[in-house]
Short mmCIF file of C-alpha atoms in Angstrom, two decimals:
data_model
loop_
_atom_site.label_atom_id
_atom_site.label_comp_id
_atom_site.label_asym_id
_atom_site.label_seq_id
_atom_site.Cartn_x
_atom_site.Cartn_y
_atom_site.Cartn_z
CA MET L 27 30.11 2.63 -14.30
CA ALA L 28 28.91 5.94 -15.68
CA LEU L 29 25.09 6.38 -16.22
CA HIS L 30 23.73 7.39 -19.35
CA ARG L 31 21.45 10.74 -18.82
CA ASP L 32 18.72 8.82 -19.32
CA SER L 33 19.08 6.58 -16.44
CA ILE L 34 20.22 9.91 -14.56
CA ALA L 35 16.50 11.26 -15.50
CA ALA L 36 14.46 8.44 -15.03
CA LEU L 37 16.23 8.21 -10.87
CA PHE L 38 15.36 12.08 -10.93
CA ILE L 39 11.71 11.46 -12.15
CA LEU L 40 11.32 8.24 -9.83
CA LEU L 41 12.50 10.24 -6.97
CA LEU L 42 9.00 13.08 -7.62
CA VAL L 43 7.27 9.85 -8.10
CA ALA L 44 7.89 8.77 -4.50
CA GLY L 45 7.63 12.16 -3.01
CA GLY L 46 4.43 12.96 -4.86
CA TRP L 47 3.47 9.88 -3.97
CA TYR L 48 3.80 10.58 -0.07
CA ASP L 49 2.22 13.98 -1.04
CA LEU L 50 -0.96 12.18 -1.11
CA GLN L 51 -0.94 10.07 2.19
CA GLY L 52 -4.27 11.39 4.03
CA VAL L 53 -6.10 12.74 0.87
CA ALA L 54 -9.21 11.20 0.47
CA THR L 55 -9.14 8.35 -2.07
CA ASP L 56 -11.79 9.75 -4.97
CA ALA L 57 -9.31 12.97 -4.68
CA ALA L 58 -5.86 11.35 -5.13
CA MET L 59 -7.50 8.54 -7.21
CA PHE L 60 -6.09 10.42 -10.81
CA PRO L 61 -3.37 11.84 -9.37
CA ARG L 62 -1.89 8.32 -8.13
CA LEU L 63 -3.07 7.28 -11.60
CA ILE L 64 -0.43 9.61 -13.43
CA LEU L 65 2.07 9.43 -10.84
CA GLY L 66 2.33 5.44 -11.40
CA ALA L 67 2.24 5.66 -15.18
CA MET L 68 5.19 8.08 -14.41
CA GLY L 69 7.00 5.40 -12.34
CA ILE L 70 6.51 2.54 -15.14
CA LEU L 71 7.51 4.98 -18.06
CA ALA L 72 10.92 6.06 -15.40
CA VAL L 73 11.76 2.35 -14.79
CA LEU L 74 11.23 1.59 -18.55
CA MET L 75 13.26 5.01 -19.48
CA PHE L 76 16.18 3.55 -16.61
CA THR L 77 16.22 0.66 -18.07
CA ALA L 78 16.71 1.84 -22.01
CA GLY L 79 19.92 3.59 -20.78
CA LEU L 80 21.80 0.96 -18.84
CA ARG L 81 21.55 -0.39 -22.61
CA ARG L 82 23.70 2.47 -24.04
CA ALA L 83 26.71 3.20 -23.19
CA ALA L 84 27.38 6.63 -21.46
CA PRO L 85 27.42 9.65 -24.21
CA GLU L 86 30.71 11.95 -23.69
CA ALA L 87 28.13 14.70 -24.48
CA ARG L 88 26.77 17.07 -21.74
CA PHE L 89 23.95 16.26 -19.49
CA VAL L 90 22.11 19.51 -20.31
CA GLU L 91 23.08 20.57 -24.31
CA HIS L 92 20.85 23.17 -24.28
CA ALA L 93 21.32 25.05 -20.92
CA ARG L 94 19.85 28.47 -22.05
CA ASN L 95 16.77 26.57 -22.46
CA LEU L 96 16.54 24.93 -19.60
CA ALA L 97 17.18 28.03 -17.45
CA ILE L 98 14.67 29.82 -19.52
CA THR L 99 11.93 26.85 -18.82
CA VAL L 100 13.14 26.71 -15.21
CA GLY L 101 12.96 30.25 -14.37
CA LEU L 102 8.77 30.68 -16.32
CA THR L 103 7.60 27.85 -14.69
CA ALA L 104 8.70 29.07 -11.03
CA LEU L 105 7.00 32.51 -12.19
CA TYR L 106 4.19 30.31 -12.99
CA ILE L 107 4.13 28.80 -9.82
CA LEU L 108 3.88 31.60 -8.57
CA ALA L 109 1.75 34.09 -10.92
CA VAL L 110 -1.12 31.30 -10.37
CA GLU L 111 -2.78 31.76 -7.18
CA PRO L 112 -3.01 35.66 -7.12
CA VAL L 113 -3.67 35.27 -11.18
CA GLY L 114 -5.76 32.71 -11.24
CA TYR L 115 -4.87 29.30 -13.21
CA PHE L 116 -6.44 30.22 -16.41
CA PRO L 117 -4.85 33.01 -16.85
CA ALA L 118 -1.32 32.56 -16.33
CA THR L 119 -1.82 28.90 -18.55
CA PHE L 120 -2.49 30.50 -21.19
CA VAL L 121 0.56 32.85 -20.74
CA PHE L 122 2.89 30.28 -19.35
CA VAL L 123 2.72 28.27 -22.69
CA ALA L 124 2.74 31.37 -25.11
CA VAL L 125 5.71 33.08 -23.36
CA LEU L 126 7.59 29.83 -22.82
CA ALA L 127 7.32 28.96 -26.89
CA PHE L 128 8.54 32.16 -27.44
CA ALA L 129 11.09 32.26 -25.51
CA LEU L 130 12.02 29.24 -26.39
CA GLY L 131 12.16 29.94 -30.25
CA LEU L 132 8.77 29.61 -31.40
CA ARG L 133 7.96 32.45 -34.07
CA ARG L 134 4.44 32.21 -35.36
CA PRO L 135 2.46 34.06 -33.13
CA LEU L 136 -0.86 32.75 -34.17
CA LEU L 137 0.53 29.03 -33.98
CA VAL L 138 1.84 29.58 -30.67
CA LEU L 139 -2.00 31.72 -29.64
CA ALA L 140 -3.94 28.78 -30.71
CA ALA L 141 -2.28 26.02 -28.71
CA SER L 142 -2.18 27.89 -25.84
CA ALA L 143 -5.82 28.64 -25.74
CA ALA L 144 -6.08 24.71 -27.25
CA PHE L 145 -4.08 23.43 -23.89
CA THR L 146 -6.01 25.92 -21.38
CA GLY L 147 -9.07 24.95 -22.83
CA ALA L 148 -9.02 21.24 -23.33
CA VAL L 149 -7.53 21.52 -19.21
CA TRP L 150 -11.48 23.19 -18.52
CA LEU L 151 -13.06 20.70 -20.58
CA VAL L 152 -11.01 17.84 -18.01
CA PHE L 153 -11.58 19.23 -15.08
CA VAL L 154 -13.86 21.40 -14.90
CA ALA L 155 -16.18 20.39 -17.47
CA ALA L 156 -16.14 16.94 -16.64
CA PHE L 157 -14.59 16.52 -13.36
CA SER L 158 -16.34 19.52 -11.83
CA ARG L 159 -13.00 19.96 -9.87
CA ARG L 160 -12.29 23.68 -9.17
CA LEU L 161 -9.04 25.38 -10.03
CA PRO L 162 -7.46 28.77 -8.41
CA PRO L 163 -9.90 31.33 -10.17
CA GLY L 164 -7.65 34.18 -9.50
CA LEU L 165 -8.35 37.95 -10.52
CA PHE L 166 -10.05 37.43 -14.07
CA LEU L 167 -12.21 34.08 -14.24
CA ASP L 168 -14.19 32.33 -11.81
CA ASN L 169 -14.18 28.34 -12.95
#
């Protein structure tokens, strides 16, 4: 029996959830609360996604329909991960969101920059202002 691609993706997500949960061992309870909440939600949704995929017939189409977009996203995400520490979380995030949107074909510069600024600002509000969590400051900002 061939699995639907949603079921395959759900299995991959469940592996990531298990790895993340394992990685949180030894982390203080209050610091691990939010990541465990997110991982728990991801796990529940992945199980739902897996069961929904089981009810569908396996398609004849390729697993990845837009390989170019996947390669761009994975490559830029790897560069982003490498850039966060030396450049800082907020400048790296702002640039990552904008460059990824442009690379994937969005051609409205004001919208892209506004969305990038809004996302970065929302992350600052939640983690720095509300939860008082430090993120990698880097070259430009000290949160």
